[in-house]
Coordinates of N, CA, C and O and ligand atoms in Angstrom, one line a residue:
M1 N 18.2 -62.5 65.6 CA 17.5 -61.3 65.4 C 18.1 -60.1 66.2 O 18.3 -60.2 67.4
A2 N 18.3 -59.0 65.4 CA 19.0 -57.9 66.1 C 18.0 -57.0 66.8 O 18.4 -56.3 67.8
Y3 N 16.8 -56.9 66.3 CA 15.8 -56.1 66.9 C 14.5 -56.8 66.9 O 13.6 -56.5 66.1
P4 N 14.3 -57.9 67.7 CA 13.1 -58.7 67.6 C 11.9 -57.9 68.2 O 12.0 -57.2 69.2
F5 N 10.7 -58.0 67.5 CA 9.5 -57.4 68.0 C 8.5 -58.6 68.1 O 8.2 -59.2 67.1
L6 N 8.0 -58.8 69.3 CA 7.0 -59.9 69.6 C 5.6 -59.4 69.2 O 5.1 -58.4 69.8
I7 N 5.0 -60.0 68.2 CA 3.7 -59.5 67.7 C 2.5 -60.1 68.4 O 1.5 -59.6 68.4
R8 N 2.8 -61.3 69.1 CA 1.6 -62.0 69.7 C 1.1 -61.1 70.8 O 1.8 -60.5 71.7
G9 N -0.3 -61.0 70.9 CA -0.9 -60.2 71.9 C -0.9 -58.7 71.6 O -1.5 -57.9 72.3
V10 N -0.2 -58.3 70.5 CA -0.2 -56.9 70.1 C -0.8 -56.7 68.8 O -1.6 -55.7 68.6
L11 N -0.6 -57.6 67.8 CA -1.1 -57.5 66.5 C -1.9 -58.7 66.1 O -1.8 -59.1 64.9
D12 N -2.6 -59.3 67.0 CA -3.4 -60.5 66.7 C -4.5 -60.3 65.8 O -4.8 -61.2 65.0
D13 N -5.2 -59.1 65.8 CA -6.4 -58.9 65.1 C -6.2 -58.0 63.9 O -5.4 -57.0 64.0
L14 N -7.0 -58.2 62.9 CA -7.1 -57.3 61.7 C -7.3 -55.9 62.2 O -8.2 -55.6 63.0
G15 N -6.5 -55.0 61.7 CA -6.6 -53.6 62.1 C -5.8 -53.2 63.3 O -5.6 -52.0 63.5
D16 N -5.3 -54.1 64.0 CA -4.4 -53.8 65.2 C -3.1 -53.1 64.7 O -2.6 -53.4 63.6
S17 N -2.7 -52.0 65.4 CA -1.4 -51.4 65.0 C -0.7 -51.0 66.3 O -1.3 -50.9 67.4
F18 N 0.6 -50.8 66.1 CA 1.5 -50.4 67.2 C 2.6 -49.6 66.7 O 3.2 -49.8 65.7
V19 N 2.9 -48.5 67.5 CA 4.0 -47.6 67.1 C 5.2 -47.9 68.0 O 5.1 -48.1 69.2
V20 N 6.4 -48.1 67.3 CA 7.6 -48.3 68.0 C 8.6 -47.1 67.7 O 8.8 -46.8 66.5
T21 N 9.1 -46.5 68.8 CA 10.1 -45.4 68.7 C 11.3 -45.9 69.4 O 11.2 -46.2 70.6
D22 N 12.4 -46.0 68.8 CA 13.6 -46.5 69.5 C 14.9 -46.1 68.6 O 14.8 -45.4 67.6
T23 N 16.0 -46.7 69.0 CA 17.2 -46.5 68.3 C 17.9 -47.9 68.1 O 17.7 -48.8 68.8
V24 N 18.7 -48.0 67.0 CA 19.5 -49.2 66.8 C 20.9 -48.7 66.5 O 21.1 -47.7 65.8
A25 N 21.9 -49.5 67.0 CA 23.3 -49.1 66.7 C 23.6 -49.3 65.2 O 23.0 -50.2 64.6
L26 N 24.5 -48.5 64.7 CA 24.9 -48.6 63.3 C 26.4 -48.9 63.2 O 27.2 -48.4 64.0
A27 N 26.7 -49.7 62.2 CA 28.2 -49.9 61.9 C 28.6 -48.9 60.8 O 27.7 -48.3 60.1
E28 N 29.9 -48.8 60.6 CA 30.4 -48.0 59.5 C 29.9 -48.6 58.2 O 29.8 -49.8 58.0
V29 N 29.5 -47.7 57.2 CA 29.0 -48.1 56.0 C 30.0 -47.7 54.9 O 30.4 -46.6 54.8
R30 N 30.3 -48.7 54.0 CA 31.2 -48.4 52.9 C 30.4 -48.6 51.6 O 29.8 -49.6 51.4
L31 N 30.4 -47.5 50.8 CA 29.7 -47.6 49.5 C 30.8 -47.2 48.4 O 31.1 -46.1 48.3
G32 N 31.3 -48.2 47.7 CA 32.4 -47.9 46.8 C 33.6 -47.4 47.6 O 34.0 -48.0 48.6
D33 N 34.1 -46.2 47.2 CA 35.2 -45.6 47.9 C 34.8 -44.7 49.1 O 35.6 -44.2 49.8
D34 N 33.5 -44.5 49.2 CA 33.0 -43.6 50.2 C 32.7 -44.4 51.6 O 32.1 -45.4 51.5
V35 N 33.2 -43.8 52.7 CA 33.0 -44.4 54.0 C 32.1 -43.4 54.8 O 32.4 -42.2 54.9
F36 N 31.0 -43.9 55.3 CA 30.1 -43.1 56.2 C 30.2 -43.7 57.6 O 29.9 -44.8 57.9
S37 N 30.7 -42.8 58.5 CA 30.9 -43.2 59.9 C 29.7 -42.6 60.7 O 29.5 -41.4 60.7
P38 N 28.9 -43.5 61.3 CA 27.8 -43.0 62.1 C 28.2 -42.3 63.3 O 29.1 -42.7 64.1
L39 N 27.6 -41.1 63.6 CA 27.9 -40.3 64.8 C 26.8 -40.5 65.8 O 27.0 -40.1 67.0
T40 N 25.7 -41.1 65.4 CA 24.6 -41.3 66.3 C 24.0 -42.7 65.9 O 24.3 -43.2 64.8
P41 N 23.3 -43.3 66.8 CA 22.5 -44.5 66.4 C 21.4 -44.1 65.5 O 21.1 -42.9 65.3
A42 N 20.8 -45.1 64.8 CA 19.7 -44.8 63.9 C 18.4 -44.6 64.8 O 18.1 -45.5 65.6
T43 N 17.8 -43.5 64.7 CA 16.6 -43.2 65.5 C 15.4 -43.4 64.6 O 15.3 -42.9 63.5
F44 N 14.4 -44.2 65.0 CA 13.3 -44.5 64.1 C 12.0 -44.4 64.9 O 11.9 -44.6 66.1
T45 N 10.9 -44.1 64.1 CA 9.5 -44.2 64.5 C 8.8 -45.0 63.4 O 8.8 -44.5 62.3
V46 N 8.3 -46.1 63.8 CA 7.6 -46.9 62.8 C 6.3 -47.4 63.3 O 6.1 -47.6 64.5
T47 N 5.3 -47.6 62.4 CA 4.0 -48.2 62.8 C 3.9 -49.6 62.2 O 4.3 -49.8 61.0
L48 N 3.5 -50.5 63.0 CA 3.3 -51.9 62.5 C 1.8 -52.1 62.5 O 1.1 -51.8 63.5
S49 N 1.2 -52.6 61.4 CA -0.2 -52.8 61.3 C -0.5 -54.1 60.8 O 0.1 -54.6 59.8
N50 N -1.5 -54.8 61.4 CA -2.0 -56.0 60.9 C -3.1 -55.8 59.8 O -4.2 -55.3 60.1
T51 N -2.7 -56.1 58.6 CA -3.7 -55.9 57.4 C -4.4 -57.1 57.1 O -5.1 -57.1 56.1
G52 N -4.3 -58.2 57.8 CA -5.0 -59.4 57.4 C -4.0 -60.3 56.6 O -3.8 -61.4 56.9
A53 N -3.5 -59.7 55.5 CA -2.6 -60.4 54.6 C -1.2 -60.6 55.3 O -0.5 -61.5 55.0
G54 N -0.9 -59.7 56.2 CA 0.4 -59.7 56.9 C 0.6 -58.5 57.8 O -0.4 -57.8 58.0
I55 N 1.8 -58.3 58.2 CA 2.1 -57.1 59.1 C 2.9 -56.1 58.2 O 3.9 -56.4 57.6
V56 N 2.3 -54.9 58.1 CA 3.0 -53.8 57.3 C 3.7 -52.9 58.3 O 3.2 -52.5 59.3
L57 N 5.0 -52.6 57.9 CA 5.8 -51.7 58.6 C 6.0 -50.4 57.8 O 6.3 -50.5 56.6
S58 N 5.8 -49.3 58.4 CA 6.1 -48.0 57.7 C 6.5 -47.0 58.7 O 6.0 -47.0 59.9
G59 N 7.3 -46.1 58.3 CA 7.8 -45.0 59.2 C 9.0 -44.3 58.7 O 9.3 -44.4 57.5
T60 N 9.8 -43.7 59.6 CA 11.0 -43.0 59.1 C 12.1 -43.3 60.1 O 11.9 -43.7 61.2
V61 N 13.3 -43.1 59.6 CA 14.6 -43.4 60.3 C 15.5 -42.2 60.0 O 15.5 -41.7 58.9
S62 N 16.4 -41.8 61.0 CA 17.4 -40.8 60.7 C 18.6 -41.1 61.5 O 18.6 -41.8 62.6
A63 N 19.7 -40.6 61.0 CA 21.0 -40.7 61.7 C 22.0 -39.7 61.2 O 21.7 -39.1 60.1
R64 N 23.0 -39.4 62.0 CA 24.0 -38.4 61.5 C 25.3 -39.2 61.2 O 25.7 -40.0 61.9
F65 N 25.9 -38.8 60.0 CA 27.1 -39.5 59.6 C 28.2 -38.5 59.3 O 27.9 -37.3 59.0
R66 N 29.4 -39.0 59.5 CA 30.6 -38.2 59.0 C 31.1 -38.9 57.7 O 31.3 -40.1 57.7
T67 N 31.5 -38.1 56.7 CA 32.1 -38.7 55.5 C 33.0 -37.6 54.9 O 33.2 -36.6 55.5
I68 N 33.5 -37.9 53.7 CA 34.5 -37.1 53.1 C 33.9 -36.6 51.8 O 33.4 -37.3 51.0
C69 N 34.0 -35.2 51.6 CA 33.5 -34.6 50.4 C 34.4 -35.1 49.2 O 35.6 -35.1 49.2
V70 N 33.7 -35.6 48.1 CA 34.5 -36.2 47.0 C 35.1 -35.1 46.2 O 36.0 -35.4 45.4
R71 N 34.7 -33.8 46.4 CA 35.3 -32.8 45.6 C 36.5 -32.1 46.3 O 37.6 -31.9 45.7
C72 N 36.3 -31.7 47.6 CA 37.4 -31.0 48.2 C 38.1 -31.8 49.3 O 39.1 -31.3 49.9
L73 N 37.6 -33.0 49.5 CA 38.2 -34.0 50.5 C 38.1 -33.5 52.0 O 38.8 -34.1 52.8
C74 N 37.3 -32.5 52.2 CA 37.1 -32.2 53.7 C 36.2 -33.2 54.3 O 35.4 -33.9 53.7
D75 N 36.3 -33.3 55.7 CA 35.4 -34.1 56.5 C 34.2 -33.3 56.7 O 34.2 -32.1 57.0
F76 N 33.0 -33.9 56.6 CA 31.8 -33.1 57.0 C 30.8 -34.1 57.5 O 30.9 -35.3 57.4
E77 N 29.8 -33.5 58.2 CA 28.7 -34.3 58.9 C 27.4 -34.0 58.2 O 27.2 -32.8 57.7
S78 N 26.6 -35.0 58.1 CA 25.3 -34.7 57.5 C 24.2 -35.6 58.1 O 24.5 -36.7 58.5
D79 N 23.0 -35.1 58.2 CA 21.9 -35.9 58.7 C 21.2 -36.6 57.5 O 21.0 -36.0 56.5
V80 N 20.9 -37.8 57.7 CA 20.3 -38.6 56.6 C 19.0 -39.1 57.2 O 18.9 -39.7 58.3
T81 N 17.9 -38.9 56.4 CA 16.6 -39.4 56.8 C 16.0 -40.2 55.7 O 16.3 -40.0 54.5
A82 N 15.3 -41.3 56.1 CA 14.8 -42.2 55.0 C 13.4 -42.7 55.5 O 13.1 -42.8 56.7
D83 N 12.6 -43.0 54.5 CA 11.3 -43.8 54.8 C 11.6 -45.2 54.9 O 12.5 -45.8 54.3
V84 N 10.9 -45.9 55.8 CA 11.1 -47.3 56.1 C 9.8 -48.0 55.7 O 8.7 -47.6 56.0
D85 N 10.0 -49.1 54.9 CA 8.8 -50.0 54.6 C 9.2 -51.4 54.8 O 10.4 -51.8 54.6
G86 N 8.2 -52.2 55.2 CA 8.5 -53.6 55.3 C 7.2 -54.4 55.3 O 6.1 -53.8 55.5
F87 N 7.2 -55.7 55.0 CA 6.0 -56.5 55.0 C 6.4 -57.9 55.5 O 7.4 -58.5 55.0
Y88 N 5.7 -58.3 56.5 CA 6.0 -59.6 57.2 C 4.8 -60.5 57.2 O 3.7 -60.1 57.4
V89 N 5.2 -61.8 57.0 CA 4.1 -62.8 56.8 C 4.6 -64.1 57.4 O 5.8 -64.3 57.5
E90 N 3.6 -64.9 57.9 CA 4.0 -66.2 58.4 C 4.4 -67.1 57.2 O 3.8 -67.0 56.1
A91 N 5.5 -67.8 57.4 CA 5.9 -68.8 56.3 C 4.7 -69.7 56.0 O 4.1 -70.2 56.9
G92 N 4.4 -69.9 54.7 CA 3.3 -70.7 54.4 C 2.0 -69.9 54.1 O 1.2 -70.3 53.3
D93 N 1.9 -68.7 54.7 CA 0.8 -67.8 54.4 C 1.0 -66.9 53.2 O 0.2 -66.0 53.0
D94 N 2.2 -67.0 52.6 CA 2.5 -66.1 51.5 C 2.2 -66.6 50.1 O 2.5 -65.9 49.1
A95 N 1.6 -67.8 50.0 CA 1.3 -68.4 48.7 C 0.5 -67.5 47.8 O 0.6 -67.5 46.6
D96 N -0.5 -66.8 48.4 CA -1.4 -66.0 47.6 C -0.9 -64.6 47.3 O -1.5 -63.8 46.6
L97 N 0.3 -64.2 47.8 CA 0.8 -62.9 47.6 C 1.3 -62.7 46.2 O 1.8 -63.7 45.6
P98 N 1.1 -61.5 45.6 CA 1.7 -61.3 44.2 C 3.2 -61.5 44.3 O 3.8 -61.1 45.4
E99 N 3.8 -62.0 43.2 CA 5.2 -62.3 43.2 C 6.1 -61.1 43.6 O 7.1 -61.2 44.2
E100 N 5.7 -59.9 43.1 CA 6.5 -58.7 43.3 C 6.4 -58.1 44.7 O 7.2 -57.2 45.0
Q101 N 5.5 -58.7 45.5 CA 5.5 -58.2 46.9 C 6.7 -58.7 47.7 O 6.8 -59.9 47.9
E102 N 7.5 -57.7 48.1 CA 8.6 -58.2 49.0 C 8.1 -58.6 50.3 O 7.2 -58.0 50.8
R103 N 8.8 -59.5 50.9 CA 8.3 -60.0 52.2 C 9.5 -60.5 53.1 O 10.5 -61.0 52.6
E104 N 9.3 -60.4 54.4 CA 10.1 -61.1 55.4 C 9.2 -62.0 56.1 O 8.0 -61.8 56.1
F105 N 9.9 -63.0 56.8 CA 9.0 -63.9 57.5 C 9.0 -63.7 59.0 O 10.0 -63.3 59.6
I106 N 7.8 -64.0 59.5 CA 7.6 -64.0 61.0 C 8.2 -65.3 61.5 O 7.9 -66.3 61.0
A107 N 9.1 -65.2 62.5 CA 9.7 -66.4 63.1 C 9.4 -66.4 64.6 O 9.7 -65.5 65.3
E108 N 8.7 -67.5 65.0 CA 8.4 -67.6 66.4 C 7.7 -66.4 67.0 O 8.0 -65.9 68.1
E109 N 6.7 -65.9 66.2 CA 5.9 -64.8 66.5 C 6.6 -63.5 66.7 O 6.2 -62.5 67.3
R110 N 7.8 -63.4 66.1 CA 8.6 -62.2 66.2 C 9.0 -61.8 64.8 O 9.2 -62.6 63.9
I111 N 9.1 -60.5 64.6 CA 9.7 -60.0 63.4 C 11.0 -59.2 63.7 O 11.0 -58.6 64.8
D112 N 11.9 -59.2 62.8 CA 13.2 -58.4 63.1 C 13.1 -57.1 62.4 O 13.0 -57.0 61.1
L113 N 13.0 -56.0 63.2 CA 12.9 -54.7 62.6 C 14.2 -54.1 62.0 O 14.2 -53.2 61.2
E114 N 15.3 -54.6 62.5 CA 16.6 -54.0 62.2 C 16.9 -54.0 60.7 O 17.3 -52.9 60.1
P115 N 16.8 -55.1 59.9 CA 17.2 -55.1 58.5 C 16.5 -54.0 57.7 O 17.1 -53.3 57.0
A116 N 15.2 -53.9 57.9 CA 14.4 -52.9 57.1 C 14.9 -51.4 57.4 O 15.1 -50.6 56.6
I117 N 15.1 -51.2 58.7 CA 15.5 -49.9 59.2 C 16.9 -49.5 58.7 O 17.1 -48.4 58.2
V118 N 17.9 -50.4 58.9 CA 19.2 -50.1 58.5 C 19.3 -50.0 56.9 O 20.0 -49.1 56.4
Q119 N 18.7 -51.0 56.2 CA 18.8 -50.9 54.7 C 18.2 -49.6 54.2 O 18.7 -49.1 53.2
S120 N 17.1 -49.2 54.8 CA 16.5 -47.9 54.3 C 17.4 -46.8 54.4 O 17.5 -45.9 53.5
L121 N 18.1 -46.7 55.5 CA 19.1 -45.6 55.8 C 20.3 -45.7 54.8 O 20.7 -44.7 54.2
V122 N 20.8 -46.9 54.6 CA 21.9 -47.1 53.7 C 21.5 -46.7 52.3 O 22.3 -46.0 51.6
L123 N 20.3 -47.0 51.9 CA 19.9 -46.7 50.5 C 19.7 -45.1 50.3 O 19.8 -44.6 49.2
A124 N 19.6 -44.4 51.5 CA 19.4 -43.0 51.4 C 20.7 -42.2 51.4 O 20.8 -41.0 51.3
L125 N 21.8 -42.9 51.7 CA 23.1 -42.3 51.7 C 23.5 -41.8 50.3 O 23.2 -42.5 49.3
P126 N 24.1 -40.6 50.2 CA 24.3 -40.0 48.9 C 25.5 -40.8 48.2 O 26.5 -41.2 48.8
F127 N 25.3 -40.9 46.9 CA 26.4 -41.4 46.0 C 27.2 -40.2 45.7 O 26.7 -39.1 45.4
A128 N 28.6 -40.3 45.9 CA 29.5 -39.2 45.7 C 29.1 -38.0 46.5 O 28.7 -36.9 46.0
P129 N 29.2 -38.1 47.9 CA 28.8 -37.0 48.8 C 29.6 -35.8 48.6 O 30.8 -35.8 48.4
V130 N 28.9 -34.6 48.6 CA 29.6 -33.3 48.6 C 29.2 -32.5 49.8 O 28.1 -32.6 50.3
H131 N 30.2 -31.7 50.4 CA 29.9 -31.1 51.7 C 28.9 -29.9 51.5 O 28.3 -29.5 52.5
A132 N 28.9 -29.4 50.3 CA 27.9 -28.4 50.0 C 27.6 -28.5 48.5 O 28.5 -28.8 47.7
A133 N 26.4 -28.2 48.0 CA 26.1 -28.3 46.6 C 27.0 -27.5 45.7 O 27.2 -27.9 44.6
D134 N 27.5 -26.4 46.2 CA 28.3 -25.5 45.4 C 29.8 -25.7 45.7 O 30.6 -24.8 45.4
C135 N 30.2 -26.8 46.3 CA 31.6 -27.0 46.6 C 32.4 -26.9 45.3 O 32.1 -27.5 44.3
K136 N 33.5 -26.0 45.4 CA 34.2 -25.8 44.1 C 35.3 -26.8 43.9 O 36.0 -26.9 42.9
G137 N 35.6 -27.7 44.9 CA 36.6 -28.7 44.8 C 38.0 -28.2 44.8 O 38.3 -27.2 45.3
M138 N 38.9 -29.1 44.3 CA 40.3 -28.8 44.4 C 40.8 -28.5 43.0 O 40.4 -29.0 42.0
C139 N 41.8 -27.6 42.9 CA 42.5 -27.3 41.6 C 43.2 -28.5 41.1 O 44.0 -29.2 41.9
P140 N 42.9 -28.9 39.9 CA 43.5 -30.1 39.4 C 45.0 -29.9 39.1 O 45.8 -30.9 39.0
G141 N 45.5 -28.7 39.1 CA 46.9 -28.4 38.9 C 47.7 -28.5 40.2 O 48.7 -29.2 40.3
C142 N 47.3 -27.7 41.3 CA 48.1 -27.6 42.5 C 47.4 -28.2 43.7 O 48.1 -28.3 44.7
G143 N 46.2 -28.6 43.6 CA 45.5 -29.2 44.7 C 45.0 -28.3 45.7 O 44.5 -28.7 46.8
A144 N 45.0 -26.9 45.4 CA 44.5 -25.9 46.4 C 43.0 -26.1 46.5 O 42.3 -26.5 45.6
D145 N 42.5 -25.9 47.7 CA 41.0 -25.9 48.0 C 40.4 -24.6 47.4 O 40.6 -23.6 47.9
L146 N 39.7 -24.8 46.3 CA 39.2 -23.6 45.6 C 38.0 -22.9 46.3 O 37.6 -21.8 46.0
N147 N 37.5 -23.6 47.4 CA 36.5 -22.9 48.3 C 37.2 -21.8 49.1 O 36.5 -20.9 49.6
E148 N 38.5 -21.9 49.2 CA 39.2 -20.9 50.1 C 39.8 -19.8 49.2 O 40.5 -18.9 49.7
G149 N 39.6 -19.8 47.9 CA 40.0 -18.7 47.0 C 40.7 -19.3 45.8 O 40.8 -20.6 45.6
T150 N 41.1 -18.5 44.9 CA 41.7 -18.9 43.7 C 43.2 -19.2 43.9 O 43.8 -18.8 44.9
C151 N 43.8 -20.0 43.0 CA 45.2 -20.3 43.2 C 46.0 -19.7 42.0 O 45.4 -19.2 41.1
A152 N 47.3 -19.7 42.1 CA 48.2 -19.1 41.1 C 48.0 -19.7 39.7 O 48.2 -19.0 38.7
C153 N 47.7 -21.0 39.7 CA 47.6 -21.6 38.4 C 46.3 -21.5 37.7 O 46.1 -22.0 36.6
E154 N 45.3 -20.9 38.3 CA 44.0 -20.8 37.6 C 44.2 -20.0 36.3 O 44.9 -19.0 36.3
G155 N 43.5 -20.4 35.3 CA 43.6 -19.7 34.0 C 44.4 -20.5 33.0 O 43.9 -20.6 31.9
H156 N 45.5 -21.2 33.4 CA 46.1 -22.0 32.4 C 45.9 -23.5 32.7 O 46.0 -24.3 31.7
V157 N 45.6 -23.9 33.9 CA 45.2 -25.3 34.1 C 43.7 -25.4 33.8 O 43.2 -26.3 33.1
G158 N 43.0 -24.4 34.4 CA 41.5 -24.4 34.2 C 40.8 -25.2 35.2 O 41.2 -26.4 35.4
S159 N 39.8 -24.7 35.8 CA 39.0 -25.4 36.8 C 37.7 -26.0 36.2 O 37.0 -26.7 36.8
S160 N 37.5 -25.7 34.9 CA 36.3 -26.2 34.3 C 36.4 -27.7 34.0 O 37.4 -28.1 33.5
P161 N 35.4 -28.4 34.3 CA 35.4 -29.9 34.0 C 35.5 -30.1 32.5 O 35.8 -31.2 32.1
F162 N 35.2 -29.1 31.7 CA 35.1 -29.3 30.3 C 36.4 -28.8 29.6 O 36.6 -28.9 28.4
A163 N 37.4 -28.4 30.5 CA 38.6 -27.8 29.9 C 39.3 -28.8 29.0 O 39.8 -28.4 27.9
K164 N 39.3 -30.0 29.4 CA 40.0 -31.1 28.6 C 39.4 -31.3 27.2 O 40.0 -31.7 26.3
L165 N 38.1 -31.0 27.2 CA 37.4 -31.2 25.9 C 37.9 -30.3 24.8 O 37.9 -30.7 23.6
K166 N 38.5 -29.1 25.2 CA 39.0 -28.2 24.2 C 40.1 -28.9 23.3 O 40.2 -28.6 22.1
D167 N 40.9 -29.8 23.9 CA 41.9 -30.5 23.2 C 41.3 -31.4 22.1 O 42.0 -31.8 21.2
L168 N 40.1 -31.8 22.3 CA 39.5 -32.8 21.4 C 38.8 -32.2 20.3 O 38.4 -32.8 19.3
L169 N 38.5 -30.9 20.4 CA 37.7 -30.2 19.4 C 38.6 -29.5 18.4 O 39.7 -29.0 18.7
P170 N 38.1 -29.4 17.2 CA 38.9 -28.6 16.1 C 39.0 -27.2 16.5 O 38.1 -26.7 17.2
P171 N 40.0 -26.4 16.1 CA 40.2 -25.0 16.4 C 38.9 -24.3 16.0 O 38.3 -24.6 15.0
G172 N 38.5 -23.3 16.8 CA 37.3 -22.5 16.5 C 36.1 -23.0 17.2 O 35.2 -22.3 17.4
R173 N 36.1 -24.3 17.6 CA 35.0 -24.8 18.4 C 35.3 -24.7 19.9 O 34.4 -25.0 20.7
A174 N 36.5 -24.4 20.3 CA 36.9 -24.5 21.7 C 36.0 -23.6 22.5 O 35.6 -23.9 23.7
E175 N 35.5 -22.4 22.0 CA 34.7 -21.5 22.8 C 33.4 -22.1 23.2 O 32.8 -21.8 24.2
D176 N 32.9 -23.0 22.3 CA 31.6 -23.6 22.6 C 31.7 -24.7 23.7 O 30.7 -25.0 24.4
A177 N 32.9 -25.2 23.9 CA 33.1 -26.4 24.7 C 32.7 -26.1 26.2 O 32.1 -26.9 26.8
D178 N 33.0 -24.9 26.7 CA 32.7 -24.6 28.1 C 31.7 -23.5 28.2 O 31.5 -23.0 29.3
G179 N 31.1 -23.2 27.1 CA 30.0 -22.2 27.1 C 30.4 -20.8 27.3 O 29.6 -19.9 27.5
R180 N 31.7 -20.5 27.2 CA 32.1 -19.1 27.3 C 32.4 -18.5 26.0 O 32.6 -19.2 25.0
Ligands
ZN1 ZN1 33.7 -30.1 49.4
ZN2 ZN1 46.0 -24.5 41.2

């Protein structure tokens, strides 16, 4: 267990709850070609509640990562925040639970908080991260960073993602292809 939490004496009775605020170390995360390097540990605040059926975990987690913009290839940092959910039950006590209820098991009166916390954060990482929503990316012709200005080849290579479509359309339709 990477982050064991002893529930005995804390969550013994129905309605008992406990708040945990702490940090857990993070490893580098790879999602496809994107690499997210943690700059901080994951900081979380979660509430554990005994609902009778089991122990419910809910709260939030955040961390700061460095990654590379998929459009302009610059390094940038961003804060990622996620909701955390979990449900923990004694092995053998889960027979009555609906099948779709996700569950982790309580082992020796302990639950491991780390998997739910880290997984929530990883799921909140962006697919195809961009350093800014309006990042203009790089010129497909010369590789210039178009956030820093236009380049000499603009106009005949074209920075429109639809530029190539023009070649596929019959003459006369080209104006429609990029909306101009
Ligand atoms: Zn960018
Ligand atoms: Zn260019």
